[in-house]
C-alpha atoms as a printed R data frame, in Angstrom:
    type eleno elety resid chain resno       x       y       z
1   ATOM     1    CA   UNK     A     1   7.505 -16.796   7.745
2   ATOM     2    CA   UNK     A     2   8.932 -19.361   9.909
3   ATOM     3    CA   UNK     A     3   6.455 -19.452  12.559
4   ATOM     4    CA   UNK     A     4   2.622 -18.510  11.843
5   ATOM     5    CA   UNK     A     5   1.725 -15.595  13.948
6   ATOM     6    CA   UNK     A     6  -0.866 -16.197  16.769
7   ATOM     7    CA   UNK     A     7  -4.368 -15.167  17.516
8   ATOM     8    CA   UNK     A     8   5.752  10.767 -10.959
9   ATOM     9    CA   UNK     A     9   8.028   9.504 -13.257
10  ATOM    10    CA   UNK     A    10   8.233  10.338 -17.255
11  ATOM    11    CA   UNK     A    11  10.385   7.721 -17.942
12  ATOM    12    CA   UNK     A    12  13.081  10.160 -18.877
13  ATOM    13    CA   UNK     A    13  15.692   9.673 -16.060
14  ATOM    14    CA   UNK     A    14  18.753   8.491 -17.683
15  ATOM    15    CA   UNK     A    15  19.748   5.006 -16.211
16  ATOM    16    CA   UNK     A    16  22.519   4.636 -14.007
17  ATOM    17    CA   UNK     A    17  24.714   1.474 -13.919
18  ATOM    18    CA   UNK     A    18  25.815   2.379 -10.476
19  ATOM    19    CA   UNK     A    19  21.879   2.841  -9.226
20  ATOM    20    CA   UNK     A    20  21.158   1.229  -5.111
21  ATOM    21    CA   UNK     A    21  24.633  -0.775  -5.119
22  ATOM    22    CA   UNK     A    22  25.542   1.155  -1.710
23  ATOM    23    CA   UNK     A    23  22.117   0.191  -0.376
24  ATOM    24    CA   UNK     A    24  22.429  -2.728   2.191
25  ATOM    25    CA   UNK     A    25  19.497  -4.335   1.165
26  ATOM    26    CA   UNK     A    26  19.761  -3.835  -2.704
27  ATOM    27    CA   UNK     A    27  20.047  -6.507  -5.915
28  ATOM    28    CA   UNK     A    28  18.214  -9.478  -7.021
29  ATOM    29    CA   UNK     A    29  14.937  -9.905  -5.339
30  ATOM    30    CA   UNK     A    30  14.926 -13.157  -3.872
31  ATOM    31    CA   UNK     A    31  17.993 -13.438  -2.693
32  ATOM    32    CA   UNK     A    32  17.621 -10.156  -0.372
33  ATOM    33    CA   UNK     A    33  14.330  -9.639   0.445
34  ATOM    34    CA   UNK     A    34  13.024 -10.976   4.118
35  ATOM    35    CA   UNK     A    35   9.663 -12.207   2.533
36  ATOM    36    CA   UNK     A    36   9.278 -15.008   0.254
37  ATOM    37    CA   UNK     A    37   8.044 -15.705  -3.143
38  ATOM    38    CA   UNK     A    38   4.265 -15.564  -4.001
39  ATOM    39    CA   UNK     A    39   3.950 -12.788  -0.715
40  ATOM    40    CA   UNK     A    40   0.739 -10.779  -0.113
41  ATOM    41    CA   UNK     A    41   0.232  -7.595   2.553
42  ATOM    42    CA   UNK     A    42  -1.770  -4.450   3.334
43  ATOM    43    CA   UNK     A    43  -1.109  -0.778   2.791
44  ATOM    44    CA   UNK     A    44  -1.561   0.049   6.262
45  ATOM    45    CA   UNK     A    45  -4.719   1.632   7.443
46  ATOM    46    CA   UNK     A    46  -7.336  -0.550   8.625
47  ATOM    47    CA   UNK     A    47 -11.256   0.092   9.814
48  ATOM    48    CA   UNK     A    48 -12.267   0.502  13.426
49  ATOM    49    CA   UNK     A    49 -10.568   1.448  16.402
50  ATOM    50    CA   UNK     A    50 -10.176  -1.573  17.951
51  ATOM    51    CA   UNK     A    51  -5.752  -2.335  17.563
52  ATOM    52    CA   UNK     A    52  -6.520  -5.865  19.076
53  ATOM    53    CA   UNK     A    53  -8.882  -6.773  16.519
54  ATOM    54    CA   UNK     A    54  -6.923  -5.244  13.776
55  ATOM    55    CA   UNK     A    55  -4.140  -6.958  14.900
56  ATOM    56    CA   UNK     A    56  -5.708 -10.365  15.133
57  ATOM    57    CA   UNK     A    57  -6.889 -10.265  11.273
58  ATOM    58    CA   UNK     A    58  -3.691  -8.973   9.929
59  ATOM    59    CA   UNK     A    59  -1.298 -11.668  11.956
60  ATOM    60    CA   UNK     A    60  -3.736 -14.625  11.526
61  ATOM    61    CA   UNK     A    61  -4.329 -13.571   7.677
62  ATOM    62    CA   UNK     A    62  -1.136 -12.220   5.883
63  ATOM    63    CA   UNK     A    63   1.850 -14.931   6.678
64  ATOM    64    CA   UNK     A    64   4.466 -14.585   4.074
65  ATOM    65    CA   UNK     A    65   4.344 -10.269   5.028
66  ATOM    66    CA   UNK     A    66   2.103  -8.577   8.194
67  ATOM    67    CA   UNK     A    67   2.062  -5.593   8.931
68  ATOM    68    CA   UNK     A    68   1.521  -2.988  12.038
69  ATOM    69    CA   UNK     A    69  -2.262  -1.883  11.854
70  ATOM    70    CA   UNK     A    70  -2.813   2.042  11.555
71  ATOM    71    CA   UNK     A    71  -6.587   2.837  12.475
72  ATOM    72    CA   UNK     A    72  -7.087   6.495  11.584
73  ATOM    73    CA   UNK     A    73 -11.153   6.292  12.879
74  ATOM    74    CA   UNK     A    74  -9.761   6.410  16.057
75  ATOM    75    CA   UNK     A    75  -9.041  10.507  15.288
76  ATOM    76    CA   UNK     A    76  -6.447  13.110  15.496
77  ATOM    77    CA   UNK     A    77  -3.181  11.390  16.466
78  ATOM    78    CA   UNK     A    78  -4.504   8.036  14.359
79  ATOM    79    CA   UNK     A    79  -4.122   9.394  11.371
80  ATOM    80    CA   UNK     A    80  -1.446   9.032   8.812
81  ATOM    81    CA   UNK     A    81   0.379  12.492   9.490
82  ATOM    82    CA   UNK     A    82  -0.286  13.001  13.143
83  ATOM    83    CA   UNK     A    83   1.113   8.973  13.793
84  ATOM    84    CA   UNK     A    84   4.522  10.379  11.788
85  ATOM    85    CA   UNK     A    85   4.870  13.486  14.020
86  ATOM    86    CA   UNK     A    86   4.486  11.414  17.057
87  ATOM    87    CA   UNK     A    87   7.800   9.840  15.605
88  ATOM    88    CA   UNK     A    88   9.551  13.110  15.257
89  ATOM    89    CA   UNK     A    89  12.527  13.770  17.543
90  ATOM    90    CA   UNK     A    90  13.147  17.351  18.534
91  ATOM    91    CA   UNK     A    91  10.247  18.417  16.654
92  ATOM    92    CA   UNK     A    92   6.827  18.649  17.480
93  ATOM    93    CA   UNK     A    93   3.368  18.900  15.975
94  ATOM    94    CA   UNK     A    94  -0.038  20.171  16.999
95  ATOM    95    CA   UNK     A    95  -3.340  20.225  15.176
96  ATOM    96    CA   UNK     A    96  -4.904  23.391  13.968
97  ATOM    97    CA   UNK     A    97  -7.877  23.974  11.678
98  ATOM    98    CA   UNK     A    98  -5.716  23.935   8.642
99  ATOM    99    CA   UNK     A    99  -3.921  20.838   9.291
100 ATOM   100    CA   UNK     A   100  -0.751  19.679  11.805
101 ATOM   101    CA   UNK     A   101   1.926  22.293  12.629
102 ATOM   102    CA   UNK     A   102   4.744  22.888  13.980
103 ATOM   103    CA   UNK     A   103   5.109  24.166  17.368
104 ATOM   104    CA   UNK     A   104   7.685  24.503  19.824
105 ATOM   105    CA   UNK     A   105   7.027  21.705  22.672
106 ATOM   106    CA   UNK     A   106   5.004  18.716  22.917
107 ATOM   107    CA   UNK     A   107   1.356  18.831  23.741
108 ATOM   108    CA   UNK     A   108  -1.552  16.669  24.192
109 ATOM   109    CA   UNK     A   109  -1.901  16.055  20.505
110 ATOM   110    CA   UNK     A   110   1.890  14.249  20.274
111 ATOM   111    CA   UNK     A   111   0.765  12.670  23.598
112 ATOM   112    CA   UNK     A   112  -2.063  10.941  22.118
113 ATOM   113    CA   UNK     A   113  -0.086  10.447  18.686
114 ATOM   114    CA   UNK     A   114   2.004   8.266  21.029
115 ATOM   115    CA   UNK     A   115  -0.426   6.975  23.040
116 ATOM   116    CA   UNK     A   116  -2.095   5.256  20.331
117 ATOM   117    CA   UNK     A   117   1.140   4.047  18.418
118 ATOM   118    CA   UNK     A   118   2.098   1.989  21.628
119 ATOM   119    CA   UNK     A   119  -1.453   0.832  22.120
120 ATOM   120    CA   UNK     A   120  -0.944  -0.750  18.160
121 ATOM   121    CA   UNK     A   121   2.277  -1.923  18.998
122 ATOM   122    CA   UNK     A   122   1.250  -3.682  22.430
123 ATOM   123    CA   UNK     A   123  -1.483  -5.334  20.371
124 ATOM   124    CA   UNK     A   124   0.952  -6.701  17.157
125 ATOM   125    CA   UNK     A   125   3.150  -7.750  20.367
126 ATOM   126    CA   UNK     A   126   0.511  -9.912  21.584
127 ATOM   127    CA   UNK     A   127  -0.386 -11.972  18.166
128 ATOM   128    CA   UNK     A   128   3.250 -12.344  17.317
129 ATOM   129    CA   UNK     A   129   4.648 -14.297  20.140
130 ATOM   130    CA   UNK     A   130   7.199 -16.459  18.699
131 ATOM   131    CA   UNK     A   131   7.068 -14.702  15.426
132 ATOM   132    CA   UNK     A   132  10.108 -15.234  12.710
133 ATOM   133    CA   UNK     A   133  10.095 -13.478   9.616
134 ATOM   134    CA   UNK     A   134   9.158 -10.159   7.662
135 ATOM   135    CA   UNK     A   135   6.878  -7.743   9.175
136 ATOM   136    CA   UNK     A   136   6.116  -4.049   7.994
137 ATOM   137    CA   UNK     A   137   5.529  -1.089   9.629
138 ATOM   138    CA   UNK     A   138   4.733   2.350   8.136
139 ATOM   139    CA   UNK     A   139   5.397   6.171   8.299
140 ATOM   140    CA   UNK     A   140   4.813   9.460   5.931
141 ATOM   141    CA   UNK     A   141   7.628   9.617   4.126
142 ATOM   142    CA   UNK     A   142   9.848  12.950   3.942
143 ATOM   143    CA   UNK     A   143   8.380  14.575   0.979
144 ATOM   144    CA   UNK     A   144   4.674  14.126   1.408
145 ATOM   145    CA   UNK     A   145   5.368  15.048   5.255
146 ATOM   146    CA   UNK     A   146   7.097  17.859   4.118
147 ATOM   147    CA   UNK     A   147   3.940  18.671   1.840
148 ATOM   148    CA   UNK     A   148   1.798  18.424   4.636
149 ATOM   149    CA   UNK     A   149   2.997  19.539   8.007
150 ATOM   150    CA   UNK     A   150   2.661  23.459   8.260
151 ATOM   151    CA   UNK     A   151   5.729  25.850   9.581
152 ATOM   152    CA   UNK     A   152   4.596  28.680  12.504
153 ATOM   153    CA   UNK     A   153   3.612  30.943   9.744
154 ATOM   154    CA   UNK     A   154   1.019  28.319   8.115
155 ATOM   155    CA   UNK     A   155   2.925  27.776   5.203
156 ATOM   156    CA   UNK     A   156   3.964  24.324   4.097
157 ATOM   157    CA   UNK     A   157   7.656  22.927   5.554
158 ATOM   158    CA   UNK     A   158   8.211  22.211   1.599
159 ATOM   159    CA   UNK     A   159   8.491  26.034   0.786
160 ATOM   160    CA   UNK     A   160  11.933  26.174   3.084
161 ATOM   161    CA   UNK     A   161  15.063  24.587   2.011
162 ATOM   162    CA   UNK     A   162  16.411  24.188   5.852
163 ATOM   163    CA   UNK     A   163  12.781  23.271   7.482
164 ATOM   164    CA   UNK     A   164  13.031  19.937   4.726
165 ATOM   165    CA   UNK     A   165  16.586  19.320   6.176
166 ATOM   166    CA   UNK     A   166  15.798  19.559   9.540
167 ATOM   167    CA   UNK     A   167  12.575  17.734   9.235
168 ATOM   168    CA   UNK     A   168  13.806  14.751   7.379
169 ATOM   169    CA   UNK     A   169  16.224  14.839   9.623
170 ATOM   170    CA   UNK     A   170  14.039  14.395  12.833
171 ATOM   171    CA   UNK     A   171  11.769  11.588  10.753
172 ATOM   172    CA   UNK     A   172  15.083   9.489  10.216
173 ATOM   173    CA   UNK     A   173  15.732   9.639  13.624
174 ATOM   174    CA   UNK     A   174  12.717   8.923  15.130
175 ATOM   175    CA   UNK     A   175  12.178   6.186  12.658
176 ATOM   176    CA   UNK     A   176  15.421   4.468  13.608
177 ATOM   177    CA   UNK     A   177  13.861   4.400  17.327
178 ATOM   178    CA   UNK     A   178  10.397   3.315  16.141
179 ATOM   179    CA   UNK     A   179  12.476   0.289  14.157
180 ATOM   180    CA   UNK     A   180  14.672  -0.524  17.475
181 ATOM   181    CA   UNK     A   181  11.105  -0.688  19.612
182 ATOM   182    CA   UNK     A   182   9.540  -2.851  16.630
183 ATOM   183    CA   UNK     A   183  12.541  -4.843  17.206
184 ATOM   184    CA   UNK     A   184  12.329  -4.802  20.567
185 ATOM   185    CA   UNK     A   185   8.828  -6.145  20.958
186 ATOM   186    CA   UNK     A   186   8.702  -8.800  18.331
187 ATOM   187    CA   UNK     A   187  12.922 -10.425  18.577
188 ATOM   188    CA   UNK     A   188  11.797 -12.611  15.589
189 ATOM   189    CA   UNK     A   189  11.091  -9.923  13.075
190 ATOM   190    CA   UNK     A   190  13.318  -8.452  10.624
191 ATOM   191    CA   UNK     A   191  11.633  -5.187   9.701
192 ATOM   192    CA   UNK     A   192  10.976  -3.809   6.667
193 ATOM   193    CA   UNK     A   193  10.066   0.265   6.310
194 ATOM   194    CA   UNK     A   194   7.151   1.600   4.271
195 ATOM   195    CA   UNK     A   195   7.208   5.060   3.425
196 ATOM   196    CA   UNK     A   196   3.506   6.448   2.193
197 ATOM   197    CA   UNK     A   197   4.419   9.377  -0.318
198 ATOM   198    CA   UNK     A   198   1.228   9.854  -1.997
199 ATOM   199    CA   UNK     A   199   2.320  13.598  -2.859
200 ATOM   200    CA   UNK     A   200   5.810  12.488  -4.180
201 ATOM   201    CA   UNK     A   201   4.657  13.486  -7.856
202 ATOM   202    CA   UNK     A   202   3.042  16.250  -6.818
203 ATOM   203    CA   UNK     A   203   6.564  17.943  -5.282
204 ATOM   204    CA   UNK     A   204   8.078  16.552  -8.412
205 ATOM   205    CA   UNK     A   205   5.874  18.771 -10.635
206 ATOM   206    CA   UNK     A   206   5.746  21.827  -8.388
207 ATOM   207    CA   UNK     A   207   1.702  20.637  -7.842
208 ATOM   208    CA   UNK     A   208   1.281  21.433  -3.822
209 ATOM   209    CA   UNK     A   209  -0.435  24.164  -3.534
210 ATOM   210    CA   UNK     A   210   0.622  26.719  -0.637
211 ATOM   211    CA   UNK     A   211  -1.379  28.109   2.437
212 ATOM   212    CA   UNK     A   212  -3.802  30.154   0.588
213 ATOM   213    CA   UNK     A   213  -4.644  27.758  -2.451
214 ATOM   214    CA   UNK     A   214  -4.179  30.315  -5.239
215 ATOM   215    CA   UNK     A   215  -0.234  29.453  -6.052
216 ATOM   216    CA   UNK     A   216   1.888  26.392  -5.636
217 ATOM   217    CA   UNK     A   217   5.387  25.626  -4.525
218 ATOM   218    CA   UNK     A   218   7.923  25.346  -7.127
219 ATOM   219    CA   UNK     A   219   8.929  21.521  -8.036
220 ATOM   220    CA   UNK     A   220  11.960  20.899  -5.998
221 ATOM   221    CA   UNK     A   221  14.982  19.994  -7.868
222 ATOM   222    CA   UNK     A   222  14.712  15.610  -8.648
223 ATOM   223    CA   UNK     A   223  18.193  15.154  -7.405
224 ATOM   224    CA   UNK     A   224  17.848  16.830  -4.226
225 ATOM   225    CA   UNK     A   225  14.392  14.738  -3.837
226 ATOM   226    CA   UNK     A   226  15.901  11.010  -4.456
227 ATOM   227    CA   UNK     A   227  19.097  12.532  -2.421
228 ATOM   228    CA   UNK     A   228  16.998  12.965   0.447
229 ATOM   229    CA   UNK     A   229  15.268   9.497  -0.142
230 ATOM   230    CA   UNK     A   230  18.765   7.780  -0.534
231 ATOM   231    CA   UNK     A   231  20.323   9.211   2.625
232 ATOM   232    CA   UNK     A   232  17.162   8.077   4.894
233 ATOM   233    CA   UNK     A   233  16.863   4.595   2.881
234 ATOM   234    CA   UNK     A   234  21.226   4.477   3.755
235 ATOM   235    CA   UNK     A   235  20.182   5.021   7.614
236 ATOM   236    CA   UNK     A   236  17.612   3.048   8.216
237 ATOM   237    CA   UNK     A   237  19.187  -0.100   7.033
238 ATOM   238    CA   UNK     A   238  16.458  -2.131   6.808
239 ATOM   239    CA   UNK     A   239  14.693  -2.615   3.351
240 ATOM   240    CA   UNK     A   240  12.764   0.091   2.479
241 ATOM   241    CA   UNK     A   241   9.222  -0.015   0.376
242 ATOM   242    CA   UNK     A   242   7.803   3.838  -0.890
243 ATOM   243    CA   UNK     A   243   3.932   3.882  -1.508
244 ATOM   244    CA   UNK     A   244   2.136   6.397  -3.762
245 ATOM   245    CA   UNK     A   245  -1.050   5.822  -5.001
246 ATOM   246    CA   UNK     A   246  -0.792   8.632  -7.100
247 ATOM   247    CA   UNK     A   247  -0.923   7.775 -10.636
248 ATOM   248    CA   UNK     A   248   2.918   8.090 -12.305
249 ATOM   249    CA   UNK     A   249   4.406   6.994  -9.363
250 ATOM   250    CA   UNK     A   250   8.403   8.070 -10.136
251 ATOM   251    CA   UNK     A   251   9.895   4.366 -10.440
252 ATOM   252    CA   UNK     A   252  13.590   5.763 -11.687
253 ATOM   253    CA   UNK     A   253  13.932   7.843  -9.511
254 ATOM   254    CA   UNK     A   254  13.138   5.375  -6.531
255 ATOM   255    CA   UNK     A   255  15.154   2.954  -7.926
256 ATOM   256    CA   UNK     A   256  18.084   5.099  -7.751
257 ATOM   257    CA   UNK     A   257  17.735   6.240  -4.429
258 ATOM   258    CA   UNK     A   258  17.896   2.264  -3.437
259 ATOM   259    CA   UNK     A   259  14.824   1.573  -2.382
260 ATOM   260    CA   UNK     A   260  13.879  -2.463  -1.673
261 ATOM   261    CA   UNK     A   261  10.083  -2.195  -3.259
262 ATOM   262    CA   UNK     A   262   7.452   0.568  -4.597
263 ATOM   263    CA   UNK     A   263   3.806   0.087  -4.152
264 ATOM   264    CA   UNK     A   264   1.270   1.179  -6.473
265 ATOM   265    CA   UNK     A   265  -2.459   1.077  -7.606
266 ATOM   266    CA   UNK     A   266  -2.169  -1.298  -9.974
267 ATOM   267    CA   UNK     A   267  -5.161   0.444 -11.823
268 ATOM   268    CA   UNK     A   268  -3.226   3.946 -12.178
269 ATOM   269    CA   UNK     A   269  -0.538   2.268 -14.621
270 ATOM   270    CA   UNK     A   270   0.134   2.845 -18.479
271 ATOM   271    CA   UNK     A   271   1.894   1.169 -20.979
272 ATOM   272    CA   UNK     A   272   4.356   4.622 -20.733
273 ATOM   273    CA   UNK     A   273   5.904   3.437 -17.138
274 ATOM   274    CA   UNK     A   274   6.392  -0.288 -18.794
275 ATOM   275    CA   UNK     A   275   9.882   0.951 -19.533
276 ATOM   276    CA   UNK     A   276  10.756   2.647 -15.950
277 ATOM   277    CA   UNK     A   277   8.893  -0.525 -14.565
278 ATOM   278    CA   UNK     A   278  11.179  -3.179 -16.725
279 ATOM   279    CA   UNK     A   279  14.122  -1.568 -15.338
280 ATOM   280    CA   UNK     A   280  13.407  -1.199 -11.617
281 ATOM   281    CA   UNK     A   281  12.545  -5.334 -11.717
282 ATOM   282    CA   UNK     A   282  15.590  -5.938 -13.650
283 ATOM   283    CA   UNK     A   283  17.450  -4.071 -11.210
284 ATOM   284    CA   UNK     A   284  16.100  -5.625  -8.124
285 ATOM   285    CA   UNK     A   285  12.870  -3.573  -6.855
286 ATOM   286    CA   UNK     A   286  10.265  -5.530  -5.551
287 ATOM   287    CA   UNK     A   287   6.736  -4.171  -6.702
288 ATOM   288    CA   UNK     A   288   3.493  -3.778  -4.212
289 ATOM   289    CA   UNK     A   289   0.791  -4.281  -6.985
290 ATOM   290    CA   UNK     A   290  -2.336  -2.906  -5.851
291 ATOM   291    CA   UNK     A   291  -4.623  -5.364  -7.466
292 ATOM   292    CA   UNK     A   292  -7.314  -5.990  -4.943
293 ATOM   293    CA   UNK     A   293  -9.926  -2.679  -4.336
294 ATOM   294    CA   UNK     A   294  -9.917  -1.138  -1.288
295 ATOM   295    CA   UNK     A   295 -13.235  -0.916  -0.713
296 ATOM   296    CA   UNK     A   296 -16.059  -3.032  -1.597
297 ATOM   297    CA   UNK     A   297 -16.952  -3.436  -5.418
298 ATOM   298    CA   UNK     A   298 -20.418  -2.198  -6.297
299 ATOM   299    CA   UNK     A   299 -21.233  -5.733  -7.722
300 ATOM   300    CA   UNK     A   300 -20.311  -5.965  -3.695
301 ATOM   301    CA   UNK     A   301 -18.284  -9.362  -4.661
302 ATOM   302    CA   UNK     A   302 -14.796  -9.662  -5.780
303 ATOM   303    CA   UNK     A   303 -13.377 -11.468  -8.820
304 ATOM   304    CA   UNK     A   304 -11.692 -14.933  -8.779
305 ATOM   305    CA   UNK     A   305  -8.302 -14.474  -7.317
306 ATOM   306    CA   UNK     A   306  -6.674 -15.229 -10.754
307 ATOM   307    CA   UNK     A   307  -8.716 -12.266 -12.500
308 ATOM   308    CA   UNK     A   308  -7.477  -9.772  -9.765
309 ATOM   309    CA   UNK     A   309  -4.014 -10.060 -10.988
310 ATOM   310    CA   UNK     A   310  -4.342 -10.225 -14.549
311 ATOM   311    CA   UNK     A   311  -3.112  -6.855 -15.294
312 ATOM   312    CA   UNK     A   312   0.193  -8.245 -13.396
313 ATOM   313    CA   UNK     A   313   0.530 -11.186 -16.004
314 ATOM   314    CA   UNK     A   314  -0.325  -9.061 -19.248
315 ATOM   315    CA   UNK     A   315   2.148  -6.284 -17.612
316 ATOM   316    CA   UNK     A   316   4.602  -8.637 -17.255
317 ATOM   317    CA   UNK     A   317   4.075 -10.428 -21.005
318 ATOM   318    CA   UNK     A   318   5.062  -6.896 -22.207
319 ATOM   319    CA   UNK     A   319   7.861  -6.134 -20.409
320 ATOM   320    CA   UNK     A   320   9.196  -9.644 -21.374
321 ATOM   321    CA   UNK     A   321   9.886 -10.590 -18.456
322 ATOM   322    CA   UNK     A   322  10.436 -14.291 -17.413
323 ATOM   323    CA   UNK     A   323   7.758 -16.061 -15.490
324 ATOM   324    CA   UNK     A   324   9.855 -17.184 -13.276
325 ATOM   325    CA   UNK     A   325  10.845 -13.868 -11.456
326 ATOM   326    CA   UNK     A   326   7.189 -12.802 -11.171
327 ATOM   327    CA   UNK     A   327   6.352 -14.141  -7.887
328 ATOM   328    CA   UNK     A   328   9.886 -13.431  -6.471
329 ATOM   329    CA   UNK     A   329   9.310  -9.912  -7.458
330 ATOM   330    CA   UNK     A   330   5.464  -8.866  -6.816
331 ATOM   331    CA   UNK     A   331   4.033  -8.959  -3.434
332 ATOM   332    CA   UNK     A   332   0.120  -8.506  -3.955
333 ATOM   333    CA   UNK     A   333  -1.642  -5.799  -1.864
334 ATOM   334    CA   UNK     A   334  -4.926  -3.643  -1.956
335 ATOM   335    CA   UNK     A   335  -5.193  -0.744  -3.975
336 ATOM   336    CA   UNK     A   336  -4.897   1.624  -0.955
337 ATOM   337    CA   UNK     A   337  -5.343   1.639   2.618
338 ATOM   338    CA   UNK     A   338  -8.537  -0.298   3.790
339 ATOM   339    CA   UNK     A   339  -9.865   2.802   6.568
340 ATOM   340    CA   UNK     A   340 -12.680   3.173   4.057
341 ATOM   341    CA   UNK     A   341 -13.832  -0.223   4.070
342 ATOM   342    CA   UNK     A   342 -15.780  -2.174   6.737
343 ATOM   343    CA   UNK     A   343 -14.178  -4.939   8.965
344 ATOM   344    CA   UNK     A   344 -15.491  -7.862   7.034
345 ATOM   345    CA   UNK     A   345 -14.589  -6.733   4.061
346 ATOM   346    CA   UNK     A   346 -11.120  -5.569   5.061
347 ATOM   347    CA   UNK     A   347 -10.688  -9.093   6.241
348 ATOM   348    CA   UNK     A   348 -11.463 -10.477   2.563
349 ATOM   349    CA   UNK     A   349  -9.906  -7.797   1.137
350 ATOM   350    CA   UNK     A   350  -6.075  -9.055   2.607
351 ATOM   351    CA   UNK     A   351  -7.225 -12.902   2.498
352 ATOM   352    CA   UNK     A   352  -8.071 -12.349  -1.159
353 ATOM   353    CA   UNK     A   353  -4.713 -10.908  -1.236
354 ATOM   354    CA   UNK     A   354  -3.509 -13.965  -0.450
355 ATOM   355    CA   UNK     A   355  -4.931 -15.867  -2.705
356 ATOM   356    CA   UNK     A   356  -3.857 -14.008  -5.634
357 ATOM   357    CA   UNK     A   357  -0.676 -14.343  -5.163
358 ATOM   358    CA   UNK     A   358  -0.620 -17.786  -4.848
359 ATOM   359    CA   UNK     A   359  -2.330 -17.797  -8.129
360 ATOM   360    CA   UNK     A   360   0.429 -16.216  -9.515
361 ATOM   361    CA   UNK     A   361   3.061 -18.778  -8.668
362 ATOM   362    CA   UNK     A   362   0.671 -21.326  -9.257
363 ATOM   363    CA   UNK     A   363   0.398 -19.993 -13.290
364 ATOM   364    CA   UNK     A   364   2.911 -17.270 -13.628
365 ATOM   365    CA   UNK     A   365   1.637 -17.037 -17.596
């Protein structure tokens, strides 16, 4: 940052040599990424409702890689699916008792979705006068949306080839404008995209269950899901970063469909994605390593900076990776979002963050 801000994969995929060479923002990490090396952000979600005070701690903590504040405690609207179909163009969501659905004009639950996305963006606005560098924002990606949002009939979008179409469709577009007012509001920022798919393994494996709970969908096809990916990642143009903390998050398939990074709870790994992981780095993918809990320990104190990220040294010593290309390639983040957590630890939470991954460039081995 130039200027300091104010205020589920097997591992079975077959490699391919051709894999994110169209993408804009793919190849060696350092070289194309907007953040720099030893970098440290947030999933998203933070506690509270107050956007001005969630903006202050993010801007004033995280340097190298802020991000926009989401503060689901705020309600319907704030929360991770009703903020997406806010973005939606063309389509529009309401809340029932089962969850948000479809409908067929906007109402006062898109109005407030809305609402409360511009009163988060008017408050990163104000802490990032004169801002230069990366800066994140999120949305539900196209799968997990597709998981979640309900058709008129109360059945998942997932369960209808053309609903998925149209849908990611309408989230590509209305993430292009949310990107354009992001760019809008902060001139300095070169955006970069993070799409929360925490049911991406779960389409993958034909795991969602449908309306009534007693069958699922059927696991949709792999190519058609990293198509979709690719031709949203191709649009945006702006590097792209897809969360899951799922365990098995599908790292191959990611890769392929040119993605910039993929965050992860570090805690969810096994030594059987250390292959799929040694070939995303090697290919250029950044990785979010969720090192730092998202909510308070029980001990109620963290560990020394260096001990949160020691799973990130031994899983690079068996990948044999160099040391060099650690800190270019792992940004350091919390586990998950921080909603759960309260504001003061949230703030040590990210500012412990920090401090990790300086640790790692400081002693990469």
């Amino acid at each position: 940052m130039s200027t300091t801000p104010h205020g589920t994969d097997t591992g079975t995929d077959t490699p391919r040599t051709d894999a994110g060479t169209d993408s804009p923002v793919s190849g060696r990490t350092s070289a194309r990424l907007p953040w720099g090396p030893a970098a440290a952000t947030g999933i998203g979600s933070m506690p509270g409702e107050d956007a001005r005070e969630a903006a202050r701690t993010v801007t004033g903590t995280l340097e190298s890689l802020p991000f926009l504040p989401e503060l689901p405690a705020r309600g319907p609207g704030a929360d991770m699916t009703g903020r997406t179909a806010g973005l939606l163009v063309e389509l529009y969501a309401h809340l029932e008792p089962s969850g948000w659905r479809l409908g067929d004009r906007p109402g006062r639950d898109t109005r407030r979705s809305r609402s409360w996305l511009r009163e988060d963006l008017d408050a990163l606005e104000e802490f990032t006068q004169g801002f230069q560098g990366a800066l994140k924002v999120s949305a539900v990606g196209p799968w997990t949306l597709a998981a979640t949002l309900e058709r008129r009939n109360g059945q998942a979008v997932l369960g209808d080839t053309g609903a998925r179409r149209d849908l990611a469709a309408s989230l590509t577009e209305g993430l292009l404008a949310h990107l354009a007012d992001v760019r809008r509001r902060v001139p300095g920022a070169q955006p970069v995209l993070q799409l929360d798919e925490p049911s991406l393994t779960a389409v993958l494996r034909g795991r969602v269950p449908t309306a009534s709970g007693y069958r699922t969908h059927a696991a949709v096809d792999r190519a058609v899901v990293e198509g979709t990916l690719r031709e949203l990642v191709s649009a945006v143009r702006v590097p792209v970063v897809v969360h899951s903390c799922a365990p098995e998050p599908p790292f191959a398939l990611l890769r392929r469909a040119g993605v910039t990074g993929v965050a992860f709870d570090a805690a969810l790994l096994t030594q059987r994605e250390d292959e799929t992981i040694g070939e995303a780095v090697e290919g250029g993918t950044a990785l979010f390593a969720g090192a730092v809990p998202g909510v308070a320990p029980a001990s109620g104190a963290l560990s020394d900076p260096a001990g949160s990220v020691s799973g990130v040294r031994s899983l690079w010593r068996r990948l044999g990776l160099a040391p060099a290309l650690l800190t270019e390639s792992v940004v350091v983040t919390p586990a998950c979002g921080l909603a759960g957590a309260s504001p003061a630890y949230a703030s040590a939470a990210l500012a412990h963050c920090v401090r990790a991954a300086r640790s790692l460039a400081d002693n990469p081995e």
